[in-house]
Amino acid sequence: MKRIFCFIVLSLWIGLPTEAQTKAKEVLSGGIRFEKGETTPPVKQTRVVFWTNQERQGPIKVYVNGQYKGKITRSYSSAPKCGAAGCVTVTISGKNNKWYGVASDGTRWYSSSTTLIQGCNAIRLYSSGPSSSSRSKGTSRSYSSSTRGNGNSNSSYNQSEMSSTIENFGNAYGNIMAQGHFSYDGFPYFAVNAGYSRYSDGFVGLKFRTGGFCGISLFGDFGFIKGENGYPWNVGAGLCIENFAWDLRFGNTSLCPNYGLMIDFSYDWYFTEKFGVSAILGVGLGDTKKNDPDFIWNCGISLSYKIWNR
C-alpha cells in the first residue's frame, strides 16, 4: 500500500507544468521565436504638426519635399498637438526632409532647422514680411531613433548646412537664394486685367507669367475709350522675378500719334489666391516715326484675376 501511494505522488509531481516549461521557447530552423504572450515594443511614428502664432496672414499652403500637404488656417499662442484644427499634420520618414509655406500674398514661410524625434514634433512657421532678408529654410538633415523597452526615444542628427545671408531686392531675391531653386507657388498663370493707365486710358487685357527667377512676362491690353488716334492697344514682353516685371511695351497710345515704345516696371500683389492688383510705372518714346520722338511716361493701376494658375 505504501508503494502504491508513493507511485501516485510521483506521477502527479511529474505531470505538473514547471516554470521552465511555461517560459520555453520554440526552436525552429529559422531561429528562435517568442512564444505567445511575448511581443516586441511598438515603434512610434515620426509626425510633424506645422503651425504659426502670427495672425492675419491668411491661409498658408504647406509643402513638404515639394509636395502640397494642406493649409494652415488659424494661429496658436503655443505649440499645438498633432492633428490640431487649422494646422497641417504629416508623417515624415527618411532623411533630409524640407518644408516651407506660401501665404496667399506670395510671402514664403519658414522654420529653423529642426531635430525630428519619434512621436509628435511641433514646427512653427514664421515670416517677417515680403521685403525681409533671406531666412533659413526648414529642414531636417537626418535623424535616427531607437525605441527601447521603456518607451524612451533617443535621437541623433547631423547639423544642417548654414545658408548664406544676403541682401535681397524685395522678396524675390531672398527666396531664390534661400530655396536654391527657381520655382514659385502659383506660377505660371494666366490673368485678366481691367484698369486705367495714361498709355491706354481705360483698358482690359490678358497677362501670362511664369514666375521664378528670370521668368517670362507676356501681355496685351486693349483700350475701350476711343481717342484722337483711335482705340489704344499695346502688347509687350519682358522678364519677371516672382511678382516683379520689366516689360517692353509697344502699340497705339492716346499720348501721341504713330505708336509708342516704352519700358515698364510693374508689381502684382495678390491678396487672395485669385484676386490682386497691379501697379505700373514706365518711360519711353512717342510718335516713333519722327526723327526726334517725344518723351512719354506711363502710370496705371488695374485689378487682376487669375483665370488659370498652377
PDB file of C-alpha atoms in Angstrom:
ATOM      1  CA  MET A   1       0.000   0.000   0.000  1.00  0.00           C
ATOM      2  CA  LYS A   2       2.825   2.358   0.814  1.00  0.00           C
ATOM      3  CA  ARG A   3       4.410   1.661  -2.596  1.00  0.00           C
ATOM      4  CA  ILE A   4       1.140   2.428  -4.382  1.00  0.00           C
ATOM      5  CA  PHE A   5       0.818   5.802  -2.528  1.00  0.00           C
ATOM      6  CA  CYS A   6       4.412   6.827  -3.426  1.00  0.00           C
ATOM      7  CA  PHE A   7       3.800   5.945  -7.089  1.00  0.00           C
ATOM      8  CA  ILE A   8       0.685   8.185  -7.240  1.00  0.00           C
ATOM      9  CA  VAL A   9       2.527  11.156  -5.630  1.00  0.00           C
ATOM     10  CA  LEU A  10       5.463  10.785  -8.063  1.00  0.00           C
ATOM     11  CA  SER A  11       3.121  10.668 -11.084  1.00  0.00           C
ATOM     12  CA  LEU A  12       1.333  13.882 -10.022  1.00  0.00           C
ATOM     13  CA  TRP A  13       4.635  15.726  -9.461  1.00  0.00           C
ATOM     14  CA  ILE A  14       5.940  14.777 -12.935  1.00  0.00           C
ATOM     15  CA  GLY A  15       2.662  15.865 -14.619  1.00  0.00           C
ATOM     16  CA  LEU A  16       2.604  19.405 -13.114  1.00  0.00           C
ATOM     17  CA  PRO A  17       3.826  22.196 -15.525  1.00  0.00           C
ATOM     18  CA  THR A  18       7.067  23.690 -14.352  1.00  0.00           C
ATOM     19  CA  GLU A  19       8.107  27.344 -14.599  1.00  0.00           C
ATOM     20  CA  ALA A  20      10.719  26.362 -17.153  1.00  0.00           C
ATOM     21  CA  GLN A  21       8.049  24.732 -19.303  1.00  0.00           C
ATOM     22  CA  THR A  22       5.796  27.816 -19.272  1.00  0.00           C
ATOM     23  CA  LYS A  23       8.662  30.023 -20.452  1.00  0.00           C
ATOM     24  CA  ALA A  24      10.023  27.590 -23.017  1.00  0.00           C
ATOM     25  CA  LYS A  25      10.777  28.894 -26.468  1.00  0.00           C
ATOM     26  CA  GLU A  26      10.236  27.061 -29.691  1.00  0.00           C
ATOM     27  CA  VAL A  27      13.421  26.472 -31.706  1.00  0.00           C
ATOM     28  CA  LEU A  28      12.765  26.429 -35.426  1.00  0.00           C
ATOM     29  CA  SER A  29      15.013  26.043 -38.467  1.00  0.00           C
ATOM     30  CA  GLY A  30      14.999  29.834 -38.951  1.00  0.00           C
ATOM     31  CA  GLY A  31      15.961  30.680 -35.388  1.00  0.00           C
ATOM     32  CA  ILE A  32      14.166  31.355 -32.090  1.00  0.00           C
ATOM     33  CA  ARG A  33      10.558  32.554 -31.980  1.00  0.00           C
ATOM     34  CA  PHE A  34       8.921  34.010 -28.890  1.00  0.00           C
ATOM     35  CA  GLU A  35       6.027  32.068 -27.516  1.00  0.00           C
ATOM     36  CA  LYS A  36       2.580  33.639 -27.490  1.00  0.00           C
ATOM     37  CA  GLY A  37       2.249  36.450 -24.997  1.00  0.00           C
ATOM     38  CA  GLU A  38       5.730  37.902 -25.620  1.00  0.00           C
ATOM     39  CA  THR A  39       5.598  40.893 -28.090  1.00  0.00           C
ATOM     40  CA  THR A  40       8.085  43.496 -29.307  1.00  0.00           C
ATOM     41  CA  PRO A  41       7.504  47.074 -28.077  1.00  0.00           C
ATOM     42  CA  PRO A  42       5.516  49.252 -30.548  1.00  0.00           C
ATOM     43  CA  VAL A  43       7.502  51.740 -32.673  1.00  0.00           C
ATOM     44  CA  LYS A  44       6.193  55.298 -32.662  1.00  0.00           C
ATOM     45  CA  GLN A  45       5.835  57.155 -35.977  1.00  0.00           C
ATOM     46  CA  THR A  46       7.588  60.453 -36.628  1.00  0.00           C
ATOM     47  CA  ARG A  47       4.778  63.004 -37.059  1.00  0.00           C
ATOM     48  CA  VAL A  48       5.029  66.746 -37.606  1.00  0.00           C
ATOM     49  CA  VAL A  49       2.398  69.422 -36.989  1.00  0.00           C
ATOM     50  CA  PHE A  50       3.083  72.711 -38.808  1.00  0.00           C
ATOM     51  CA  TRP A  51       1.647  75.775 -37.047  1.00  0.00           C
ATOM     52  CA  THR A  52       2.129  79.530 -36.619  1.00  0.00           C
ATOM     53  CA  ASN A  53       1.483  82.128 -33.941  1.00  0.00           C
ATOM     54  CA  GLN A  54       1.318  85.052 -36.392  1.00  0.00           C
ATOM     55  CA  GLU A  55      -2.184  86.352 -37.069  1.00  0.00           C
ATOM     56  CA  ARG A  56      -3.869  87.903 -40.160  1.00  0.00           C
ATOM     57  CA  GLN A  57      -1.631  86.088 -42.599  1.00  0.00           C
ATOM     58  CA  GLY A  58      -4.485  84.268 -44.341  1.00  0.00           C
ATOM     59  CA  PRO A  59      -4.241  80.614 -45.357  1.00  0.00           C
ATOM     60  CA  ILE A  60      -0.678  79.238 -45.614  1.00  0.00           C
ATOM     61  CA  LYS A  61      -0.083  76.368 -48.054  1.00  0.00           C
ATOM     62  CA  VAL A  62       2.425  73.869 -46.650  1.00  0.00           C
ATOM     63  CA  TYR A  63       4.805  71.950 -48.901  1.00  0.00           C
ATOM     64  CA  VAL A  64       6.941  69.024 -47.708  1.00  0.00           C
ATOM     65  CA  ASN A  65       9.644  67.726 -50.050  1.00  0.00           C
ATOM     66  CA  GLY A  66       7.999  69.657 -52.888  1.00  0.00           C
ATOM     67  CA  GLN A  67       4.516  68.177 -52.347  1.00  0.00           C
ATOM     68  CA  TYR A  68       1.465  70.136 -51.178  1.00  0.00           C
ATOM     69  CA  LYS A  69       0.190  68.799 -47.830  1.00  0.00           C
ATOM     70  CA  GLY A  70      -2.552  71.224 -46.770  1.00  0.00           C
ATOM     71  CA  LYS A  71      -3.266  74.716 -45.406  1.00  0.00           C
ATOM     72  CA  ILE A  72      -2.686  76.397 -42.045  1.00  0.00           C
ATOM     73  CA  THR A  73      -5.882  78.360 -41.406  1.00  0.00           C
ATOM     74  CA  ARG A  74      -5.553  79.532 -37.803  1.00  0.00           C
ATOM     75  CA  SER A  75      -2.877  80.635 -35.338  1.00  0.00           C
ATOM     76  CA  TYR A  76      -1.994  79.319 -31.865  1.00  0.00           C
ATOM     77  CA  SER A  77      -0.322  81.060 -28.939  1.00  0.00           C
ATOM     78  CA  SER A  78       1.651  77.905 -28.102  1.00  0.00           C
ATOM     79  CA  ALA A  79       2.644  74.709 -29.879  1.00  0.00           C
ATOM     80  CA  PRO A  80      -0.437  72.544 -30.592  1.00  0.00           C
ATOM     81  CA  LYS A  81      -0.642  68.762 -30.657  1.00  0.00           C
ATOM     82  CA  CYS A  82      -0.503  66.696 -33.843  1.00  0.00           C
ATOM     83  CA  GLY A  83      -3.885  66.697 -35.563  1.00  0.00           C
ATOM     84  CA  ALA A  84      -4.850  70.135 -34.149  1.00  0.00           C
ATOM     85  CA  ALA A  85      -7.552  72.010 -36.059  1.00  0.00           C
ATOM     86  CA  GLY A  86      -6.314  74.609 -38.539  1.00  0.00           C
ATOM     87  CA  CYS A  87      -2.808  73.083 -38.662  1.00  0.00           C
ATOM     88  CA  VAL A  88      -1.150  70.661 -41.077  1.00  0.00           C
ATOM     89  CA  THR A  89      -0.074  67.299 -39.643  1.00  0.00           C
ATOM     90  CA  VAL A  90       2.026  64.869 -41.687  1.00  0.00           C
ATOM     91  CA  THR A  91       4.033  61.692 -41.137  1.00  0.00           C
ATOM     92  CA  ILE A  92       7.696  62.034 -42.154  1.00  0.00           C
ATOM     93  CA  SER A  93      10.326  59.377 -42.690  1.00  0.00           C
ATOM     94  CA  GLY A  94      13.867  59.269 -44.013  1.00  0.00           C
ATOM     95  CA  LYS A  95      16.497  61.987 -44.040  1.00  0.00           C
ATOM     96  CA  ASN A  96      16.976  65.488 -45.475  1.00  0.00           C
ATOM     97  CA  ASN A  97      13.286  66.439 -45.417  1.00  0.00           C
ATOM     98  CA  LYS A  98      12.497  70.013 -46.451  1.00  0.00           C
ATOM     99  CA  TRP A  99       9.406  72.132 -45.978  1.00  0.00           C
ATOM    100  CA  TYR A 100       8.095  75.681 -46.406  1.00  0.00           C
ATOM    101  CA  GLY A 101       4.803  77.569 -46.537  1.00  0.00           C
ATOM    102  CA  VAL A 102       3.324  80.071 -49.005  1.00  0.00           C
ATOM    103  CA  ALA A 103       0.723  82.647 -47.936  1.00  0.00           C
ATOM    104  CA  SER A 104      -1.973  83.966 -50.280  1.00  0.00           C
ATOM    105  CA  ASP A 105       0.024  87.163 -50.921  1.00  0.00           C
ATOM    106  CA  GLY A 106       3.022  85.120 -52.100  1.00  0.00           C
ATOM    107  CA  THR A 107       5.065  85.503 -48.915  1.00  0.00           C
ATOM    108  CA  ARG A 108       7.151  82.440 -48.051  1.00  0.00           C
ATOM    109  CA  TRP A 109       7.105  80.990 -44.519  1.00  0.00           C
ATOM    110  CA  TYR A 110       9.971  79.035 -42.994  1.00  0.00           C
ATOM    111  CA  SER A 111      11.136  77.358 -39.813  1.00  0.00           C
ATOM    112  CA  SER A 112      14.514  76.970 -38.196  1.00  0.00           C
ATOM    113  CA  SER A 113      16.471  73.753 -38.683  1.00  0.00           C
ATOM    114  CA  THR A 114      14.772  71.133 -36.552  1.00  0.00           C
ATOM    115  CA  THR A 115      15.660  67.791 -34.947  1.00  0.00           C
ATOM    116  CA  LEU A 116      12.915  65.226 -35.535  1.00  0.00           C
ATOM    117  CA  ILE A 117      12.199  62.537 -32.962  1.00  0.00           C
ATOM    118  CA  GLN A 118       9.768  59.657 -32.946  1.00  0.00           C
ATOM    119  CA  GLY A 119       6.379  60.865 -31.812  1.00  0.00           C
ATOM    120  CA  CYS A 120       4.862  64.318 -32.411  1.00  0.00           C
ATOM    121  CA  ASN A 121       7.067  67.265 -33.495  1.00  0.00           C
ATOM    122  CA  ALA A 122       5.605  70.798 -33.474  1.00  0.00           C
ATOM    123  CA  ILE A 123       7.266  73.060 -36.078  1.00  0.00           C
ATOM    124  CA  ARG A 124       6.373  76.767 -36.127  1.00  0.00           C
ATOM    125  CA  LEU A 125       6.424  78.562 -39.490  1.00  0.00           C
ATOM    126  CA  TYR A 126       7.198  82.278 -39.450  1.00  0.00           C
ATOM    127  CA  SER A 127       7.655  85.215 -41.800  1.00  0.00           C
ATOM    128  CA  SER A 128       8.666  88.838 -41.282  1.00  0.00           C
ATOM    129  CA  GLY A 129       7.009  90.041 -44.495  1.00  0.00           C
ATOM    130  CA  PRO A 130       7.638  90.105 -48.248  1.00  0.00           C
ATOM    131  CA  SER A 131      10.576  92.547 -48.036  1.00  0.00           C
ATOM    132  CA  SER A 132      12.513  90.722 -45.343  1.00  0.00           C
ATOM    133  CA  SER A 133      16.020  89.361 -45.716  1.00  0.00           C
ATOM    134  CA  SER A 134      16.516  85.740 -46.615  1.00  0.00           C
ATOM    135  CA  ARG A 135      15.822  83.209 -43.898  1.00  0.00           C
ATOM    136  CA  SER A 136      16.882  79.654 -43.140  1.00  0.00           C
ATOM    137  CA  LYS A 137      14.693  77.131 -44.889  1.00  0.00           C
ATOM    138  CA  GLY A 138      13.043  74.482 -42.753  1.00  0.00           C
ATOM    139  CA  THR A 139      14.978  71.259 -42.981  1.00  0.00           C
ATOM    140  CA  SER A 140      15.738  68.097 -41.089  1.00  0.00           C
ATOM    141  CA  ARG A 141      19.134  66.976 -42.247  1.00  0.00           C
ATOM    142  CA  SER A 142      18.956  63.485 -40.802  1.00  0.00           C
ATOM    143  CA  TYR A 143      17.766  61.584 -37.777  1.00  0.00           C
ATOM    144  CA  SER A 144      17.959  58.134 -36.297  1.00  0.00           C
ATOM    145  CA  SER A 145      15.819  56.818 -33.480  1.00  0.00           C
ATOM    146  CA  SER A 146      15.680  53.652 -31.422  1.00  0.00           C
ATOM    147  CA  THR A 147      12.822  52.627 -29.158  1.00  0.00           C
ATOM    148  CA  ARG A 148      13.729  50.618 -26.087  1.00  0.00           C
ATOM    149  CA  GLY A 149      11.591  48.545 -23.782  1.00  0.00           C
ATOM    150  CA  ASN A 150      10.818  51.523 -21.545  1.00  0.00           C
ATOM    151  CA  GLY A 151       9.397  53.508 -24.483  1.00  0.00           C
ATOM    152  CA  ASN A 152      12.058  56.265 -24.458  1.00  0.00           C
ATOM    153  CA  SER A 153      13.382  57.621 -27.748  1.00  0.00           C
ATOM    154  CA  ASN A 154      16.954  58.646 -28.445  1.00  0.00           C
ATOM    155  CA  SER A 155      17.843  60.835 -31.422  1.00  0.00           C
ATOM    156  CA  SER A 156      20.975  61.902 -33.201  1.00  0.00           C
ATOM    157  CA  TYR A 157      21.300  64.180 -36.197  1.00  0.00           C
ATOM    158  CA  ASN A 158      23.765  65.872 -38.434  1.00  0.00           C
ATOM    159  CA  GLN A 159      23.676  69.639 -38.176  1.00  0.00           C
ATOM    160  CA  SER A 160      22.170  71.349 -41.231  1.00  0.00           C
ATOM    161  CA  GLU A 161      24.317  73.383 -43.569  1.00  0.00           C
ATOM    162  CA  MET A 162      24.402  77.079 -42.842  1.00  0.00           C
ATOM    163  CA  SER A 163      22.635  79.078 -45.573  1.00  0.00           C
ATOM    164  CA  SER A 164      24.206  82.298 -46.780  1.00  0.00           C
ATOM    165  CA  THR A 165      22.645  85.577 -45.690  1.00  0.00           C
ATOM    166  CA  ILE A 166      22.339  88.186 -48.402  1.00  0.00           C
ATOM    167  CA  GLU A 167      20.602  91.458 -49.002  1.00  0.00           C
ATOM    168  CA  ASN A 168      17.721  90.971 -51.395  1.00  0.00           C
ATOM    169  CA  PHE A 169      15.627  93.134 -53.624  1.00  0.00           C
ATOM    170  CA  GLY A 170      12.134  92.550 -52.337  1.00  0.00           C
ATOM    171  CA  ASN A 171      11.106  89.039 -51.545  1.00  0.00           C
ATOM    172  CA  ALA A 172      12.218  87.670 -54.923  1.00  0.00           C
ATOM    173  CA  TYR A 173      15.982  87.502 -54.487  1.00  0.00           C
ATOM    174  CA  GLY A 174      15.689  86.317 -50.893  1.00  0.00           C
ATOM    175  CA  ASN A 175      13.550  83.353 -51.916  1.00  0.00           C
ATOM    176  CA  ILE A 176      15.887  82.465 -54.770  1.00  0.00           C
ATOM    177  CA  MET A 177      18.976  82.317 -52.557  1.00  0.00           C
ATOM    178  CA  ALA A 178      17.248  80.723 -49.582  1.00  0.00           C
ATOM    179  CA  GLN A 179      15.497  77.986 -51.557  1.00  0.00           C
ATOM    180  CA  GLY A 180      18.155  77.323 -54.159  1.00  0.00           C
ATOM    181  CA  HIS A 181      15.593  76.747 -56.917  1.00  0.00           C
ATOM    182  CA  PHE A 182      13.594  78.869 -59.352  1.00  0.00           C
ATOM    183  CA  SER A 183      10.026  77.629 -58.968  1.00  0.00           C
ATOM    184  CA  TYR A 184       7.317  79.607 -57.189  1.00  0.00           C
ATOM    185  CA  ASP A 185       3.899  78.713 -55.923  1.00  0.00           C
ATOM    186  CA  GLY A 186       1.028  79.892 -58.135  1.00  0.00           C
ATOM    187  CA  PHE A 187       3.145  80.190 -61.292  1.00  0.00           C
ATOM    188  CA  PRO A 188       2.778  80.004 -64.209  1.00  0.00           C
ATOM    189  CA  TYR A 189      -0.592  81.727 -64.576  1.00  0.00           C
ATOM    190  CA  PHE A 190      -2.959  83.474 -66.976  1.00  0.00           C
ATOM    191  CA  ALA A 191      -4.777  86.536 -65.646  1.00  0.00           C
ATOM    192  CA  VAL A 192      -7.305  89.018 -66.970  1.00  0.00           C
ATOM    193  CA  ASN A 193      -6.745  92.702 -66.078  1.00  0.00           C
ATOM    194  CA  ALA A 194      -9.033  95.730 -66.076  1.00  0.00           C
ATOM    195  CA  GLY A 195      -7.959  99.238 -65.091  1.00  0.00           C
ATOM    196  CA  TYR A 196      -6.682 102.635 -66.164  1.00  0.00           C
ATOM    197  CA  SER A 197      -3.304 103.896 -67.397  1.00  0.00           C
ATOM    198  CA  ARG A 198      -2.000 107.019 -69.156  1.00  0.00           C
ATOM    199  CA  TYR A 199      -0.889 104.875 -72.074  1.00  0.00           C
ATOM    200  CA  SER A 200      -4.256 103.207 -72.802  1.00  0.00           C
ATOM    201  CA  ASP A 201      -6.844 105.116 -70.742  1.00  0.00           C
ATOM    202  CA  GLY A 202      -9.418 102.522 -69.668  1.00  0.00           C
ATOM    203  CA  PHE A 203      -8.351  99.045 -70.739  1.00  0.00           C
ATOM    204  CA  VAL A 204      -8.832  95.320 -70.399  1.00  0.00           C
ATOM    205  CA  GLY A 205      -6.106  92.802 -71.087  1.00  0.00           C
ATOM    206  CA  LEU A 206      -4.568  89.373 -70.695  1.00  0.00           C
ATOM    207  CA  LYS A 207      -1.306  88.565 -68.940  1.00  0.00           C
ATOM    208  CA  PHE A 208       0.856  85.440 -68.708  1.00  0.00           C
ATOM    209  CA  ARG A 209       3.760  84.985 -66.286  1.00  0.00           C
ATOM    210  CA  THR A 210       5.970  82.037 -65.481  1.00  0.00           C
ATOM    211  CA  GLY A 211       7.388  83.421 -62.217  1.00  0.00           C
ATOM    212  CA  GLY A 212      10.572  82.271 -60.543  1.00  0.00           C
ATOM    213  CA  PHE A 213      13.915  83.836 -61.429  1.00  0.00           C
ATOM    214  CA  CYS A 214      14.164  85.331 -64.957  1.00  0.00           C
ATOM    215  CA  GLY A 215      10.654  84.162 -65.770  1.00  0.00           C
ATOM    216  CA  ILE A 216       8.752  85.288 -68.865  1.00  0.00           C
ATOM    217  CA  SER A 217       6.123  88.037 -68.898  1.00  0.00           C
ATOM    218  CA  LEU A 218       3.713  88.383 -71.850  1.00  0.00           C
ATOM    219  CA  PHE A 219       0.674  90.667 -72.075  1.00  0.00           C
ATOM    220  CA  GLY A 220      -1.744  92.506 -74.326  1.00  0.00           C
ATOM    221  CA  ASP A 221      -4.000  95.444 -73.392  1.00  0.00           C
ATOM    222  CA  PHE A 222      -6.893  96.876 -75.389  1.00  0.00           C
ATOM    223  CA  GLY A 223      -8.460 100.261 -74.628  1.00  0.00           C
ATOM    224  CA  PHE A 224     -12.231 100.743 -74.777  1.00  0.00           C
ATOM    225  CA  ILE A 225     -12.135 104.582 -74.835  1.00  0.00           C
ATOM    226  CA  LYS A 226     -11.562 105.955 -78.338  1.00  0.00           C
ATOM    227  CA  GLY A 227      -9.112 108.864 -78.525  1.00  0.00           C
ATOM    228  CA  GLU A 228      -7.753 111.157 -81.242  1.00  0.00           C
ATOM    229  CA  ASN A 229      -5.548 108.349 -82.507  1.00  0.00           C
ATOM    230  CA  GLY A 230      -8.233 105.664 -82.437  1.00  0.00           C
ATOM    231  CA  TYR A 231      -8.629 102.897 -79.864  1.00  0.00           C
ATOM    232  CA  PRO A 232      -5.444 102.342 -77.847  1.00  0.00           C
ATOM    233  CA  TRP A 233      -3.827  98.917 -77.835  1.00  0.00           C
ATOM    234  CA  ASN A 234      -0.447  97.592 -76.843  1.00  0.00           C
ATOM    235  CA  VAL A 235       1.426  94.333 -76.492  1.00  0.00           C
ATOM    236  CA  GLY A 236       4.534  93.594 -74.502  1.00  0.00           C
ATOM    237  CA  ALA A 237       7.064  91.063 -73.323  1.00  0.00           C
ATOM    238  CA  GLY A 238       9.759  91.005 -70.691  1.00  0.00           C
ATOM    239  CA  LEU A 239      11.265  89.313 -67.681  1.00  0.00           C
ATOM    240  CA  CYS A 240       9.763  88.773 -64.250  1.00  0.00           C
ATOM    241  CA  ILE A 241      11.072  87.781 -60.846  1.00  0.00           C
ATOM    242  CA  GLU A 242       8.105  86.411 -58.957  1.00  0.00           C
ATOM    243  CA  ASN A 243       5.683  89.374 -58.776  1.00  0.00           C
ATOM    244  CA  PHE A 244       8.043  91.997 -60.237  1.00  0.00           C
ATOM    245  CA  ALA A 245       8.255  92.508 -64.018  1.00  0.00           C
ATOM    246  CA  TRP A 246      10.234  94.612 -66.517  1.00  0.00           C
ATOM    247  CA  ASP A 247       8.472  94.811 -69.896  1.00  0.00           C
ATOM    248  CA  LEU A 248       8.944  96.421 -73.290  1.00  0.00           C
ATOM    249  CA  ARG A 249       5.559  97.814 -74.383  1.00  0.00           C
ATOM    250  CA  PHE A 250       4.610  98.802 -77.952  1.00  0.00           C
ATOM    251  CA  GLY A 251       1.341  99.917 -79.516  1.00  0.00           C
ATOM    252  CA  ASN A 252      -1.131 102.638 -80.299  1.00  0.00           C
ATOM    253  CA  THR A 253      -1.480 105.148 -77.460  1.00  0.00           C
ATOM    254  CA  SER A 254      -3.610 108.124 -76.520  1.00  0.00           C
ATOM    255  CA  LEU A 255      -0.466 110.087 -75.605  1.00  0.00           C
ATOM    256  CA  CYS A 256       0.816 110.636 -79.149  1.00  0.00           C
ATOM    257  CA  PRO A 257       0.278 109.600 -82.781  1.00  0.00           C
ATOM    258  CA  ASN A 258       2.225 106.918 -84.646  1.00  0.00           C
ATOM    259  CA  TYR A 259       2.651 104.455 -81.795  1.00  0.00           C
ATOM    260  CA  GLY A 260       4.684 104.479 -78.626  1.00  0.00           C
ATOM    261  CA  LEU A 261       7.560 102.390 -77.301  1.00  0.00           C
ATOM    262  CA  MET A 262       8.027 102.161 -73.555  1.00  0.00           C
ATOM    263  CA  ILE A 263       9.865 100.312 -70.807  1.00  0.00           C
ATOM    264  CA  ASP A 264       7.553  99.477 -67.908  1.00  0.00           C
ATOM    265  CA  PHE A 265       8.105  98.343 -64.355  1.00  0.00           C
ATOM    266  CA  SER A 266       5.155  96.624 -62.653  1.00  0.00           C
ATOM    267  CA  TYR A 267       4.333  94.832 -59.435  1.00  0.00           C
ATOM    268  CA  ASP A 268       1.428  92.440 -58.756  1.00  0.00           C
ATOM    269  CA  TRP A 269       0.020  91.892 -55.290  1.00  0.00           C
ATOM    270  CA  TYR A 270      -2.481  89.059 -54.930  1.00  0.00           C
ATOM    271  CA  PHE A 271      -4.396  89.455 -51.681  1.00  0.00           C
ATOM    272  CA  THR A 272      -6.228  86.158 -52.277  1.00  0.00           C
ATOM    273  CA  GLU A 273      -5.307  83.099 -54.300  1.00  0.00           C
ATOM    274  CA  LYS A 274      -7.049  84.558 -57.385  1.00  0.00           C
ATOM    275  CA  PHE A 275      -7.648  88.302 -56.929  1.00  0.00           C
ATOM    276  CA  GLY A 276      -4.997  91.017 -56.876  1.00  0.00           C
ATOM    277  CA  VAL A 277      -3.955  94.487 -58.008  1.00  0.00           C
ATOM    278  CA  SER A 278      -1.202  95.581 -60.372  1.00  0.00           C
ATOM    279  CA  ALA A 279       0.698  98.894 -60.375  1.00  0.00           C
ATOM    280  CA  ILE A 280       2.604 100.161 -63.450  1.00  0.00           C
ATOM    281  CA  LEU A 281       5.277 102.819 -63.997  1.00  0.00           C
ATOM    282  CA  GLY A 282       7.156 103.437 -67.235  1.00  0.00           C
ATOM    283  CA  VAL A 283       9.039 105.813 -69.523  1.00  0.00           C
ATOM    284  CA  GLY A 284       9.531 105.748 -73.276  1.00  0.00           C
ATOM    285  CA  LEU A 285       9.259 107.378 -76.681  1.00  0.00           C
ATOM    286  CA  GLY A 286       6.150 108.505 -78.520  1.00  0.00           C
ATOM    287  CA  ASP A 287       5.466 109.234 -82.183  1.00  0.00           C
ATOM    288  CA  THR A 288       8.225 106.851 -83.180  1.00  0.00           C
ATOM    289  CA  LYS A 289       8.100 107.862 -86.884  1.00  0.00           C
ATOM    290  CA  LYS A 290       9.588 111.267 -86.058  1.00  0.00           C
ATOM    291  CA  ASN A 291      13.330 111.853 -86.212  1.00  0.00           C
ATOM    292  CA  ASP A 292      13.084 113.343 -82.741  1.00  0.00           C
ATOM    293  CA  PRO A 293      10.478 111.226 -80.881  1.00  0.00           C
ATOM    294  CA  ASP A 294       8.535 112.659 -77.961  1.00  0.00           C
ATOM    295  CA  PHE A 295       9.243 111.697 -74.369  1.00  0.00           C
ATOM    296  CA  ILE A 296       6.251 109.991 -72.758  1.00  0.00           C
ATOM    297  CA  TRP A 297       5.650 108.371 -69.414  1.00  0.00           C
ATOM    298  CA  ASN A 298       3.107 105.976 -68.050  1.00  0.00           C
ATOM    299  CA  CYS A 299       1.481 105.049 -64.761  1.00  0.00           C
ATOM    300  CA  GLY A 300      -1.558 102.977 -64.034  1.00  0.00           C
ATOM    301  CA  ILE A 301      -3.354 100.563 -61.789  1.00  0.00           C
ATOM    302  CA  SER A 302      -5.581  97.592 -62.529  1.00  0.00           C
ATOM    303  CA  LEU A 303      -7.458  94.750 -60.921  1.00  0.00           C
ATOM    304  CA  SER A 304      -6.266  91.268 -61.786  1.00  0.00           C
ATOM    305  CA  TYR A 305      -7.952  87.868 -61.666  1.00  0.00           C
ATOM    306  CA  LYS A 306      -6.146  84.590 -62.313  1.00  0.00           C
ATOM    307  CA  ILE A 307      -8.246  82.538 -64.725  1.00  0.00           C
ATOM    308  CA  TRP A 308      -5.671  79.723 -64.524  1.00  0.00           C
ATOM    309  CA  ASN A 309      -2.630  79.024 -62.400  1.00  0.00           C
ATOM    310  CA  ARG A 310      -0.501  76.022 -61.437  1.00  0.00           C
TER     311      ARG A 310
END
